[in-house]
Short mmCIF file of N, CA and C in Angstrom, two decimals:
data_model
loop_
_atom_site.label_atom_id
_atom_site.label_comp_id
_atom_site.label_asym_id
_atom_site.label_seq_id
_atom_site.Cartn_x
_atom_site.Cartn_y
_atom_site.Cartn_z
N MET Q 20 0.75 -1.05 -0.09
CA MET Q 20 -0.01 0.21 0.15
C MET Q 20 1.08 1.26 -0.22
N VAL Q 21 0.39 2.06 -0.94
CA VAL Q 21 1.08 3.36 -1.03
C VAL Q 21 0.26 4.88 -0.41
N PHE Q 22 0.88 5.56 0.26
CA PHE Q 22 0.88 6.60 1.20
C PHE Q 22 1.06 7.79 0.16
N LEU Q 23 0.00 9.07 -0.08
CA LEU Q 23 0.09 10.42 -0.46
C LEU Q 23 0.43 11.61 1.14
N LEU Q 24 1.84 11.96 0.88
CA LEU Q 24 1.41 12.85 2.34
C LEU Q 24 2.86 13.95 1.58
N VAL Q 25 1.74 15.11 1.65
CA VAL Q 25 2.93 16.30 1.04
C VAL Q 25 3.36 15.68 -0.24
N GLY Q 26 2.65 15.68 -1.03
CA GLY Q 26 3.23 15.44 -2.11
C GLY Q 26 4.58 14.47 -2.36
N VAL Q 27 4.66 13.38 -1.67
CA VAL Q 27 5.32 12.67 -1.66
C VAL Q 27 4.63 11.29 -1.01
N PHE Q 28 5.21 10.27 -2.27
CA PHE Q 28 4.56 8.68 -1.89
C PHE Q 28 5.67 7.76 -1.60
N PHE Q 29 5.13 7.06 -0.75
CA PHE Q 29 6.15 6.20 0.05
C PHE Q 29 4.98 5.06 0.49
N PRO Q 30 5.90 3.71 0.72
CA PRO Q 30 5.17 2.62 1.37
C PRO Q 30 5.15 2.48 3.04
N LEU Q 31 4.35 2.24 2.89
CA LEU Q 31 3.30 1.92 4.65
C LEU Q 31 4.61 1.23 5.29
N SER Q 32 5.11 -0.15 4.69
CA SER Q 32 6.14 -0.74 5.32
C SER Q 32 7.52 0.24 5.70
N GLN Q 33 7.52 1.55 5.62
CA GLN Q 33 8.86 2.51 5.28
C GLN Q 33 8.37 3.50 7.02
N MET Q 34 7.02 2.97 7.07
CA MET Q 34 7.30 4.14 8.42
C MET Q 34 7.59 3.35 9.42
N PRO Q 35 7.83 4.50 9.85
CA PRO Q 35 8.40 3.87 11.54
C PRO Q 35 7.45 3.27 11.99
N ALA Q 36 7.88 1.95 13.18
CA ALA Q 36 6.77 0.98 13.66
C ALA Q 36 6.07 1.78 14.63
N TRP Q 37 6.30 2.89 15.61
CA TRP Q 37 5.79 3.40 16.11
C TRP Q 37 4.46 3.95 15.74
N LEU Q 38 4.54 4.85 14.35
CA LEU Q 38 3.78 5.55 13.64
C LEU Q 38 3.00 4.29 13.03
N GLN Q 39 3.22 3.33 12.45
CA GLN Q 39 2.44 2.19 12.56
C GLN Q 39 1.25 1.85 13.25
N THR Q 40 1.63 1.63 14.44
CA THR Q 40 0.64 1.47 15.27
C THR Q 40 -0.16 2.73 15.10
N LEU Q 41 0.08 3.63 15.85
CA LEU Q 41 -0.46 5.05 15.60
C LEU Q 41 -1.52 4.69 14.13
N VAL Q 42 -1.18 4.71 12.98
CA VAL Q 42 -1.92 5.16 12.24
C VAL Q 42 -3.32 4.10 12.41
N HIS Q 43 -2.55 2.99 12.72
CA HIS Q 43 -3.83 1.39 12.70
C HIS Q 43 -4.51 1.34 14.23
N GLY Q 44 -4.03 1.96 15.16
CA GLY Q 44 -4.60 1.71 16.36
C GLY Q 44 -5.37 2.81 16.70
N LEU Q 45 -4.96 4.27 16.13
CA LEU Q 45 -5.58 5.45 17.09
C LEU Q 45 -7.22 5.47 16.39
N PRO Q 46 -7.69 5.85 17.17
CA PRO Q 46 -9.12 6.24 16.26
C PRO Q 46 -9.03 7.61 16.11
N PRO Q 47 -9.77 8.76 15.10
CA PRO Q 47 -9.62 10.03 14.86
C PRO Q 47 -9.68 11.11 15.72
N THR Q 48 -10.61 10.04 16.65
CA THR Q 48 -11.12 11.19 17.90
C THR Q 48 -9.98 11.38 18.99
N ALA Q 49 -8.86 10.22 19.20
CA ALA Q 49 -7.81 10.36 19.67
C ALA Q 49 -6.80 11.31 19.78
N ALA Q 50 -6.96 12.26 18.42
CA ALA Q 50 -6.25 13.26 17.77
C ALA Q 50 -6.82 14.65 18.83
N VAL Q 51 -8.00 14.53 18.54
CA VAL Q 51 -8.31 15.24 19.89
C VAL Q 51 -8.13 15.44 21.60
N GLU Q 52 -8.48 14.24 21.85
CA GLU Q 52 -7.66 14.45 23.26
C GLU Q 52 -6.38 14.45 23.82
N ILE Q 53 -5.57 14.11 22.15
CA ILE Q 53 -4.12 14.22 22.82
C ILE Q 53 -4.00 15.99 23.06
N MET Q 54 -4.53 16.58 22.11
CA MET Q 54 -4.35 17.95 22.11
C MET Q 54 -4.70 18.66 23.16
N ARG Q 55 -6.35 18.45 23.35
CA ARG Q 55 -6.83 19.16 24.27
C ARG Q 55 -6.11 19.97 25.38
N PRO Q 56 -5.16 19.14 26.33
CA PRO Q 56 -4.15 19.66 27.31
C PRO Q 56 -3.57 20.63 27.00
N LEU Q 57 -2.66 20.52 25.94
CA LEU Q 57 -1.79 21.14 25.49
C LEU Q 57 -2.86 22.60 25.37
N VAL Q 58 -3.79 22.60 24.17
CA VAL Q 58 -4.25 23.78 23.85
C VAL Q 58 -4.94 24.47 25.09
N LEU Q 59 -5.43 23.95 25.88
CA LEU Q 59 -6.12 24.44 26.98
C LEU Q 59 -5.00 24.79 28.33
N GLY Q 60 -3.97 24.81 28.07
CA GLY Q 60 -2.52 24.82 28.86
C GLY Q 60 -2.91 24.71 30.00
N HIS Q 61 -3.15 22.70 29.65
CA HIS Q 61 -3.14 22.24 31.19
C HIS Q 61 -1.44 21.21 31.79
N TRP Q 62 -0.30 22.23 30.66
CA TRP Q 62 0.55 20.82 30.98
C TRP Q 62 1.64 22.10 31.01
N PRO Q 63 3.02 21.88 31.47
CA PRO Q 63 3.70 22.53 31.83
C PRO Q 63 3.99 23.83 31.51
N GLU Q 64 4.43 25.23 32.13
CA GLU Q 64 4.61 26.70 31.39
C GLU Q 64 5.82 26.27 30.11
N HIS Q 65 5.28 27.55 28.81
CA HIS Q 65 6.17 27.65 28.31
C HIS Q 65 7.19 26.95 27.76
N GLY Q 66 8.46 26.85 27.76
CA GLY Q 66 9.49 25.95 26.80
C GLY Q 66 8.79 24.66 26.56
N VAL Q 67 8.62 24.29 28.09
CA VAL Q 67 8.20 22.67 27.56
C VAL Q 67 6.98 22.78 26.59
N ARG Q 68 5.56 23.20 27.29
CA ARG Q 68 5.05 22.94 26.71
C ARG Q 68 4.69 23.69 25.27
N ASP Q 69 5.54 24.52 24.84
CA ASP Q 69 5.29 25.05 23.65
C ASP Q 69 6.41 23.62 22.82
N GLY Q 70 7.22 23.31 23.35
CA GLY Q 70 8.08 22.16 22.56
C GLY Q 70 6.80 21.25 22.41
N LEU Q 71 6.51 20.76 23.52
CA LEU Q 71 5.39 19.80 23.50
C LEU Q 71 4.01 20.34 22.42
N LEU Q 72 3.88 20.70 22.36
CA LEU Q 72 2.97 21.35 21.72
C LEU Q 72 3.31 20.94 19.80
N LEU Q 73 4.08 21.99 19.99
CA LEU Q 73 5.06 21.67 18.25
C LEU Q 73 5.35 20.35 18.14
N VAL Q 74 5.70 19.62 18.85
CA VAL Q 74 5.95 17.90 18.30
C VAL Q 74 4.77 17.04 18.17
N THR Q 75 3.65 17.35 19.13
CA THR Q 75 2.63 16.69 19.08
C THR Q 75 1.63 17.11 17.75
N ASN Q 76 1.71 18.67 17.40
CA ASN Q 76 0.97 19.11 16.13
C ASN Q 76 1.76 18.69 14.89
N GLY Q 77 3.12 18.35 15.29
CA GLY Q 77 3.72 17.92 14.28
C GLY Q 77 3.18 16.37 13.48
N LEU Q 78 3.03 15.96 14.71
CA LEU Q 78 2.40 14.39 14.92
C LEU Q 78 1.45 14.31 14.29
N MET Q 79 0.55 15.10 15.26
CA MET Q 79 -0.99 14.97 14.56
C MET Q 79 -1.31 15.25 13.08
N SER Q 80 -0.86 16.24 12.85
CA SER Q 80 -0.21 16.76 11.24
C SER Q 80 -0.22 15.48 10.60
N TYR Q 81 0.58 14.54 11.07
CA TYR Q 81 1.51 13.70 10.21
C TYR Q 81 -0.03 12.47 10.39
N TYR Q 82 -0.19 12.30 11.52
CA TYR Q 82 -1.12 11.11 11.27
C TYR Q 82 -2.27 11.33 10.60
N ILE Q 83 -3.37 12.59 10.59
CA ILE Q 83 -3.87 12.87 9.76
C ILE Q 83 -4.32 13.01 8.73
N ALA Q 84 -2.79 13.16 8.25
CA ALA Q 84 -2.29 12.89 6.64
C ALA Q 84 -2.48 11.95 5.88
N VAL Q 85 -1.82 10.95 7.06
CA VAL Q 85 -1.80 9.51 6.37
C VAL Q 85 -2.91 8.62 6.60
N LEU Q 86 -3.96 9.07 7.71
CA LEU Q 86 -5.57 8.78 7.65
C LEU Q 86 -6.39 8.95 6.65
N LEU Q 87 -6.04 10.18 6.09
CA LEU Q 87 -7.02 10.68 4.89
C LEU Q 87 -6.39 10.25 4.15
N ALA Q 88 -5.04 9.98 3.86
CA ALA Q 88 -4.26 9.55 2.55
C ALA Q 88 -4.86 7.62 2.50
N ARG Q 89 -4.91 7.42 3.66
CA ARG Q 89 -5.28 5.85 3.76
C ARG Q 89 -7.10 5.46 3.14
N ARG Q 90 -7.64 6.63 3.48
CA ARG Q 90 -9.10 6.37 3.51
C ARG Q 90 -9.15 6.87 1.76
N ARG Q 91 -8.64 7.97 1.52
CA ARG Q 91 -8.40 8.62 0.10
C ARG Q 91 -8.06 7.65 -1.16
N TYR Q 92 -6.79 6.58 -0.90
CA TYR Q 92 -6.24 6.05 -2.27
C TYR Q 92 -6.46 4.14 -1.72
N SER Q 93 -7.59 3.96 -0.60
CA SER Q 93 -7.26 2.56 -0.73
C SER Q 93 -7.68 1.66 -1.82
N SER Q 94 -6.99 0.50 -1.64
CA SER Q 94 -6.94 -0.50 -2.58
C SER Q 94 -7.92 -1.29 -2.57
N GLU Q 95 -8.86 -1.35 -1.71
CA GLU Q 95 -9.49 -2.72 -1.09
C GLU Q 95 -10.56 -2.35 -0.73
N VAL Q 96 -11.80 -2.88 -1.76
CA VAL Q 96 -13.46 -2.23 -1.69
C VAL Q 96 -13.85 -3.53 -1.36
N LYS Q 97 -14.75 -4.35 0.03
CA LYS Q 97 -15.15 -5.16 0.20
C LYS Q 97 -16.47 -5.16 -0.82
N MET Q 98 -16.71 -6.33 -1.38
CA MET Q 98 -17.81 -6.80 -2.29
C MET Q 98 -18.94 -6.63 -1.58
N ASP Q 99 -19.37 -6.52 -0.49
CA ASP Q 99 -20.52 -6.25 -0.20
C ASP Q 99 -20.90 -4.98 0.28
N GLU Q 100 -20.16 -4.27 0.20
CA GLU Q 100 -19.87 -2.54 0.28
C GLU Q 100 -20.43 -1.68 -0.92
N VAL Q 101 -20.28 -2.47 -1.77
CA VAL Q 101 -21.01 -1.68 -3.23
C VAL Q 101 -22.54 -2.55 -3.35
N LEU Q 102 -23.45 -1.57 -3.43
CA LEU Q 102 -25.09 -2.11 -3.53
C LEU Q 102 -25.55 -1.90 -4.87
N ILE Q 103 -26.38 -2.90 -5.36
CA ILE Q 103 -27.60 -2.29 -6.09
C ILE Q 103 -28.86 -1.82 -5.80
N VAL Q 104 -29.09 -0.74 -6.06
CA VAL Q 104 -30.84 -0.64 -6.05
C VAL Q 104 -31.14 0.22 -6.79
N LEU Q 105 -32.60 -0.45 -6.47
CA LEU Q 105 -33.50 -0.99 -7.71
C LEU Q 105 -34.85 0.46 -7.38
N THR Q 106 -35.07 0.77 -8.32
CA THR Q 106 -36.38 1.66 -8.14
C THR Q 106 -37.16 1.53 -9.77
N SER Q 107 -38.25 2.29 -9.53
CA SER Q 107 -39.44 1.84 -10.92
C SER Q 107 -39.95 3.26 -10.46
N CYS Q 108 -39.89 4.04 -11.99
CA CYS Q 108 -40.25 5.50 -11.85
C CYS Q 108 -41.98 5.24 -13.25
N PRO Q 109 -42.82 6.27 -12.85
CA PRO Q 109 -43.65 5.96 -13.50
C PRO Q 109 -43.49 6.67 -15.03
N ASP Q 110 -42.76 7.33 -15.42
CA ASP Q 110 -42.44 7.72 -16.66
C ASP Q 110 -40.75 7.75 -17.02
N ALA Q 111 -40.56 8.16 -18.24
CA ALA Q 111 -39.07 8.39 -18.75
C ALA Q 111 -38.30 9.71 -17.74
N ALA Q 112 -39.17 10.39 -18.05
CA ALA Q 112 -38.95 11.88 -17.51
C ALA Q 112 -38.80 12.07 -16.12
N CYS Q 113 -38.92 11.54 -15.49
CA CYS Q 113 -39.00 11.32 -13.91
C CYS Q 113 -37.91 10.23 -13.92
N ALA Q 114 -38.10 9.19 -14.42
CA ALA Q 114 -36.66 8.27 -14.13
C ALA Q 114 -35.28 8.94 -14.31
N GLU Q 115 -35.29 9.69 -15.54
CA GLU Q 115 -34.25 10.61 -16.12
C GLU Q 115 -33.88 11.85 -15.19
N ARG Q 116 -34.63 12.32 -14.50
CA ARG Q 116 -34.61 13.37 -13.35
C ARG Q 116 -34.18 12.88 -12.08
N ILE Q 117 -34.83 11.54 -11.62
CA ILE Q 117 -34.19 10.88 -10.41
C ILE Q 117 -32.61 10.74 -10.44
N GLY Q 118 -32.79 9.83 -11.49
CA GLY Q 118 -31.17 9.65 -11.95
C GLY Q 118 -29.75 10.32 -12.23
N ARG Q 119 -30.32 11.58 -12.66
CA ARG Q 119 -29.29 12.59 -12.87
C ARG Q 119 -29.34 12.90 -11.57
N SER Q 120 -30.19 13.45 -10.97
CA SER Q 120 -30.29 14.14 -9.19
C SER Q 120 -29.05 13.31 -8.16
N LEU Q 121 -29.36 12.32 -8.46
CA LEU Q 121 -28.41 11.05 -7.61
C LEU Q 121 -27.23 11.40 -8.35
N VAL Q 122 -26.64 11.23 -9.54
CA VAL Q 122 -25.62 10.84 -9.56
C VAL Q 122 -24.79 12.63 -9.20
N GLU Q 123 -25.59 13.72 -9.85
CA GLU Q 123 -25.39 14.98 -9.25
C GLU Q 123 -24.53 15.11 -7.90
N GLN Q 124 -25.68 14.39 -7.02
CA GLN Q 124 -25.21 15.00 -6.05
C GLN Q 124 -24.05 13.70 -4.96
N GLY Q 125 -23.77 12.71 -5.70
CA GLY Q 125 -22.31 11.95 -5.36
C GLY Q 125 -22.96 10.95 -4.44
N LEU Q 126 -24.35 10.48 -5.01
CA LEU Q 126 -24.82 9.60 -4.10
C LEU Q 126 -24.95 8.26 -4.97
N ALA Q 127 -25.08 8.47 -5.93
CA ALA Q 127 -24.84 7.44 -7.18
C ALA Q 127 -23.52 7.44 -7.85
N ALA Q 128 -23.21 6.42 -8.29
CA ALA Q 128 -21.88 5.89 -9.56
C ALA Q 128 -22.54 6.13 -10.80
N CYS Q 129 -23.64 5.93 -10.87
CA CYS Q 129 -24.26 5.49 -12.17
C CYS Q 129 -25.61 4.53 -12.06
N VAL Q 130 -26.51 5.43 -13.01
CA VAL Q 130 -27.86 4.61 -12.65
C VAL Q 130 -28.06 4.68 -14.45
N ASN Q 131 -28.85 3.36 -14.18
CA ASN Q 131 -29.05 2.74 -15.68
C ASN Q 131 -30.60 2.93 -15.81
N GLN Q 132 -31.26 3.56 -16.52
CA GLN Q 132 -32.98 3.69 -17.02
C GLN Q 132 -33.05 2.66 -18.02
N PHE Q 133 -33.93 1.55 -17.55
CA PHE Q 133 -34.53 0.52 -18.29
C PHE Q 133 -35.60 1.15 -19.32
N ALA Q 134 -35.40 -0.06 -20.40
CA ALA Q 134 -37.00 0.26 -20.98
C ALA Q 134 -38.64 0.06 -20.56
N PRO Q 135 -39.66 0.29 -20.44
CA PRO Q 135 -40.67 0.65 -19.53
C PRO Q 135 -41.22 -0.65 -19.72
N VAL Q 136 -41.89 -1.01 -18.49
CA VAL Q 136 -41.98 -2.45 -18.07
C VAL Q 136 -43.46 -2.72 -17.23
N VAL Q 137 -44.28 -3.45 -17.72
CA VAL Q 137 -45.84 -3.42 -17.21
C VAL Q 137 -45.52 -4.00 -15.83
N SER Q 138 -46.03 -3.51 -14.64
CA SER Q 138 -45.88 -3.83 -13.10
C SER Q 138 -47.16 -4.11 -12.98
N CYS Q 139 -47.44 -5.38 -12.22
CA CYS Q 139 -48.96 -5.54 -11.66
C CYS Q 139 -48.41 -5.95 -10.20
N TYR Q 140 -49.61 -5.05 -9.61
CA TYR Q 140 -49.18 -5.02 -7.77
C TYR Q 140 -50.82 -5.07 -7.31
N ARG Q 141 -50.81 -4.79 -5.90
CA ARG Q 141 -51.55 -5.14 -5.23
C ARG Q 141 -51.37 -3.56 -4.30
N TRP Q 142 -52.42 -2.46 -4.45
CA TRP Q 142 -52.24 -1.42 -4.24
C TRP Q 142 -53.46 -0.69 -2.96
N GLN Q 143 -53.68 -0.52 -1.78
CA GLN Q 143 -54.96 -0.05 -1.33
C GLN Q 143 -56.37 -1.02 -1.85
N ASP Q 144 -56.52 -2.49 -1.37
CA ASP Q 144 -56.98 -3.52 -1.83
C ASP Q 144 -57.10 -4.06 -3.21
N GLU Q 145 -56.49 -3.32 -4.09
CA GLU Q 145 -57.13 -3.45 -5.54
C GLU Q 145 -55.67 -3.50 -6.38
N ILE Q 146 -56.13 -4.46 -7.43
CA ILE Q 146 -55.13 -4.65 -8.42
C ILE Q 146 -54.45 -3.95 -9.27
N GLU Q 147 -53.54 -3.56 -9.71
CA GLU Q 147 -53.39 -2.58 -10.76
C GLU Q 147 -52.47 -2.84 -11.59
N CYS Q 148 -52.76 -2.53 -12.80
CA CYS Q 148 -50.99 -2.57 -13.66
C CYS Q 148 -50.90 -1.60 -14.33
N ALA Q 149 -49.74 -1.05 -14.49
CA ALA Q 149 -49.38 0.56 -14.81
C ALA Q 149 -48.12 0.09 -15.57
N THR Q 150 -47.50 1.08 -16.33
CA THR Q 150 -46.13 1.09 -17.14
C THR Q 150 -45.42 2.14 -16.40
N GLU Q 151 -44.23 1.32 -16.27
CA GLU Q 151 -43.08 2.18 -15.16
C GLU Q 151 -42.03 1.88 -15.69
N VAL Q 152 -40.62 3.02 -15.28
CA VAL Q 152 -39.60 2.71 -15.87
C VAL Q 152 -38.57 2.20 -14.93
N PRO Q 153 -38.00 0.62 -14.85
CA PRO Q 153 -37.46 0.53 -13.74
C PRO Q 153 -35.73 1.31 -13.84
N LEU Q 154 -35.07 1.77 -12.54
CA LEU Q 154 -33.90 2.39 -12.70
C LEU Q 154 -33.28 1.02 -11.39
N GLN Q 155 -31.52 1.26 -12.19
CA GLN Q 155 -30.85 0.51 -11.47
C GLN Q 155 -29.21 1.53 -10.76
N ILE Q 156 -29.47 1.47 -10.06
CA ILE Q 156 -28.31 2.42 -9.13
C ILE Q 156 -27.27 1.70 -8.38
N LYS Q 157 -26.00 2.30 -8.58
CA LYS Q 157 -25.04 1.39 -7.98
C LYS Q 157 -24.24 2.78 -7.14
N THR Q 158 -24.63 2.37 -5.52
CA THR Q 158 -23.96 3.14 -4.58
C THR Q 158 -23.18 2.15 -3.70
N THR Q 159 -22.76 2.43 -2.41
CA THR Q 159 -22.42 1.45 -1.62
C THR Q 159 -23.16 1.69 -0.44
N ARG Q 160 -23.13 1.05 0.34
CA ARG Q 160 -23.71 0.76 2.47
C ARG Q 160 -23.32 2.01 2.92
N SER Q 161 -22.39 2.68 2.23
CA SER Q 161 -22.52 3.76 3.95
C SER Q 161 -22.73 4.97 3.03
N ARG Q 162 -23.30 5.09 1.88
CA ARG Q 162 -24.07 6.05 1.42
C ARG Q 162 -26.04 5.78 0.71
N TYR Q 163 -25.70 4.39 1.24
CA TYR Q 163 -27.17 3.86 1.48
C TYR Q 163 -28.26 5.14 1.69
N PRO Q 164 -28.14 5.30 2.83
CA PRO Q 164 -29.12 6.48 3.72
C PRO Q 164 -29.47 7.45 3.21
N GLU Q 165 -28.15 8.29 3.00
CA GLU Q 165 -28.46 9.34 2.32
C GLU Q 165 -28.97 9.06 0.92
N LEU Q 166 -28.76 8.22 0.35
CA LEU Q 166 -29.58 8.15 -1.11
C LEU Q 166 -30.76 7.77 -1.01
N GLU Q 167 -31.48 7.10 0.16
CA GLU Q 167 -32.96 6.53 0.62
C GLU Q 167 -33.68 7.53 0.35
N ALA Q 168 -33.05 8.59 1.15
CA ALA Q 168 -33.35 10.13 1.42
C ALA Q 168 -33.76 10.93 0.01
N ALA Q 169 -32.69 10.85 -0.23
CA ALA Q 169 -33.20 11.40 -1.45
C ALA Q 169 -33.84 11.15 -2.34
N LEU Q 170 -33.95 9.77 -2.54
CA LEU Q 170 -34.87 8.99 -3.79
C LEU Q 170 -36.59 8.83 -3.32
N ARG Q 171 -36.63 9.30 -1.65
CA ARG Q 171 -37.91 9.29 -1.19
C ARG Q 171 -38.48 10.64 -1.62
N ALA Q 172 -37.46 11.77 -1.62
CA ALA Q 172 -37.71 13.06 -1.49
C ALA Q 172 -38.26 13.49 -2.93
N LEU Q 173 -37.74 12.54 -3.53
CA LEU Q 173 -37.31 12.57 -5.41
C LEU Q 173 -38.41 12.08 -6.18
N HIS Q 174 -39.00 11.09 -5.09
CA HIS Q 174 -39.91 10.23 -6.13
C HIS Q 174 -41.39 10.73 -6.01
N PRO Q 175 -42.62 10.44 -6.85
CA PRO Q 175 -43.60 11.19 -6.73
C PRO Q 175 -44.28 10.15 -6.17
N TYR Q 176 -43.88 8.49 -6.09
CA TYR Q 176 -44.90 7.50 -5.43
C TYR Q 176 -44.88 7.73 -3.79
N GLU Q 177 -46.13 7.63 -3.28
CA GLU Q 177 -46.24 7.50 -2.11
C GLU Q 177 -45.08 6.53 -1.07
N VAL Q 178 -45.07 5.40 -1.62
CA VAL Q 178 -44.46 4.76 -1.46
C VAL Q 178 -43.49 4.07 -2.70
N PRO Q 179 -42.58 4.17 -2.51
CA PRO Q 179 -41.38 3.82 -4.03
C PRO Q 179 -40.76 2.48 -3.96
N GLU Q 180 -40.77 1.80 -4.94
CA GLU Q 180 -39.80 0.47 -4.60
C GLU Q 180 -38.42 1.22 -4.06
N ILE Q 181 -38.42 0.81 -3.27
CA ILE Q 181 -36.50 1.05 -2.85
C ILE Q 181 -35.92 -0.08 -2.28
N VAL Q 182 -35.29 -0.99 -3.31
CA VAL Q 182 -34.81 -2.38 -2.62
C VAL Q 182 -33.20 -2.20 -2.85
N ALA Q 183 -32.66 -2.38 -2.15
CA ALA Q 183 -31.40 -2.67 -2.35
C ALA Q 183 -30.65 -4.04 -2.02
N LEU Q 184 -29.68 -4.49 -2.85
CA LEU Q 184 -28.73 -6.08 -2.68
C LEU Q 184 -27.78 -5.52 -3.25
N PRO Q 185 -26.65 -6.35 -2.20
CA PRO Q 185 -25.42 -6.26 -2.05
C PRO Q 185 -24.83 -7.15 -3.22
N VAL Q 186 -23.44 -6.44 -3.57
CA VAL Q 186 -22.90 -7.23 -4.85
C VAL Q 186 -22.19 -8.39 -4.34
N ALA Q 187 -22.22 -9.49 -4.40
CA ALA Q 187 -21.62 -10.79 -3.94
C ALA Q 187 -20.34 -10.99 -4.69
N VAL Q 188 -20.56 -10.63 -5.91
CA VAL Q 188 -19.04 -10.83 -6.86
C VAL Q 188 -18.85 -9.90 -7.64
N GLY Q 189 -17.96 -9.38 -7.90
CA GLY Q 189 -17.61 -8.03 -9.19
C GLY Q 189 -16.15 -7.87 -9.41
N TYR Q 190 -15.82 -6.94 -10.91
CA TYR Q 190 -14.74 -7.08 -11.08
C TYR Q 190 -14.36 -6.07 -9.76
N GLY Q 191 -12.96 -6.14 -9.53
CA GLY Q 191 -12.48 -5.46 -8.58
C GLY Q 191 -12.18 -3.72 -9.17
N PRO Q 192 -11.84 -3.56 -9.88
CA PRO Q 192 -11.61 -2.14 -10.76
C PRO Q 192 -12.96 -1.38 -11.01
N TYR Q 193 -13.94 -2.24 -11.32
CA TYR Q 193 -15.44 -1.37 -11.04
C TYR Q 193 -16.02 -1.13 -9.94
N LEU Q 194 -15.77 -2.03 -8.97
CA LEU Q 194 -15.95 -1.78 -7.60
C LEU Q 194 -15.57 -0.52 -6.87
N ARG Q 195 -14.29 -0.68 -7.15
CA ARG Q 195 -13.42 0.31 -6.76
C ARG Q 195 -14.14 1.56 -7.24
N TRP Q 196 -14.21 1.41 -8.25
CA TRP Q 196 -14.59 2.75 -9.26
C TRP Q 196 -16.11 3.40 -8.60
N VAL Q 197 -16.38 2.42 -8.14
CA VAL Q 197 -18.04 3.03 -7.79
C VAL Q 197 -17.75 3.27 -6.45
N ALA Q 198 -17.19 2.65 -5.67
CA ALA Q 198 -16.51 3.44 -4.69
C ALA Q 198 -16.24 4.54 -4.32
N ALA Q 199 -15.62 5.23 -5.17
CA ALA Q 199 -14.72 6.53 -5.51
C ALA Q 199 -15.48 7.41 -5.59
N ALA Q 200 -16.57 7.11 -6.40
CA ALA Q 200 -17.22 7.50 -7.37
C ALA Q 200 -18.35 8.39 -6.47
N VAL Q 201 -18.67 7.91 -5.04
CA VAL Q 201 -19.86 8.32 -4.43
C VAL Q 201 -19.15 8.55 -3.06
N MET Q 202 -17.55 8.28 -3.16
CA MET Q 202 -17.03 8.84 -1.50
C MET Q 202 -17.37 10.29 -1.28
N PRO Q 203 -17.89 10.79 0.10
CA PRO Q 203 -18.12 11.80 0.15
C PRO Q 203 -17.01 12.53 0.37
N PRO Q 204 -16.67 14.21 -0.35
CA PRO Q 204 -15.76 14.92 -0.36
C PRO Q 204 -14.83 15.09 1.01
N LEU Q 205 -13.61 15.12 1.21
CA LEU Q 205 -12.91 15.68 2.30
C LEU Q 205 -13.02 16.94 2.23
N ARG Q 206 -13.22 17.11 3.72
CA ARG Q 206 -13.55 18.37 4.52
C ARG Q 206 -12.00 18.79 5.26
N ALA Q 207 -11.73 19.88 5.36
CA ALA Q 207 -10.67 20.45 5.72
C ALA Q 207 -11.09 21.24 7.00
#
C-alpha cells in the first residue's frame, strides 16, 4: 500500500513502527484528546509546553494526513460494500430526473434507466397494472441512507420501491470506481 503525504509517495512498510501502530490503532477522535491538554494550557509552562505542542502538532498533522491518504487511496473494496438499488418510476422523464439528481449529488456512481415494463401489484386492496421505468442505481452501503432519503424526496410515489442488493462478486476495478465515485469529499 502506498500513501500520499505532502506530495511524496512512500510505502506503509517504510513508516516507523510507532507510526504504523498509531495509524492503525488510534481512532481519529484520539487526536483531539491528545491535543486538548496542550491547547487548554494544562501542561507545564512555556518552553516544555511549547515544545510538546510543536511535537504533538507535527505528529497529529502527520497522523491525520496518513489517515486521509489511507482513506482516499485505499485499493480494497469489500464486495458487499457496493449495492445495487432498484426502483421504478412512472415515466422516462421522472426516471431521468431522479437518476441525474442522484449522480449529481454524488450518491450514485451510475444509474441505468431501462425500457418501460408493465408492473402488476396490489395497492390499497386493488389489483393494478401500470407502465413503469425501472432504475438500477450503483452506490455503497455507507451512502445508502442518504441515497434512500434523496430517493424518497425525489420520487412521486407515496411508497416508492427502494430495494438494495449487495454485490456478492464483481470486477475489482469497477467496484473501486463505484466506491470512489460516491465517496464524500474530504472536508478541511
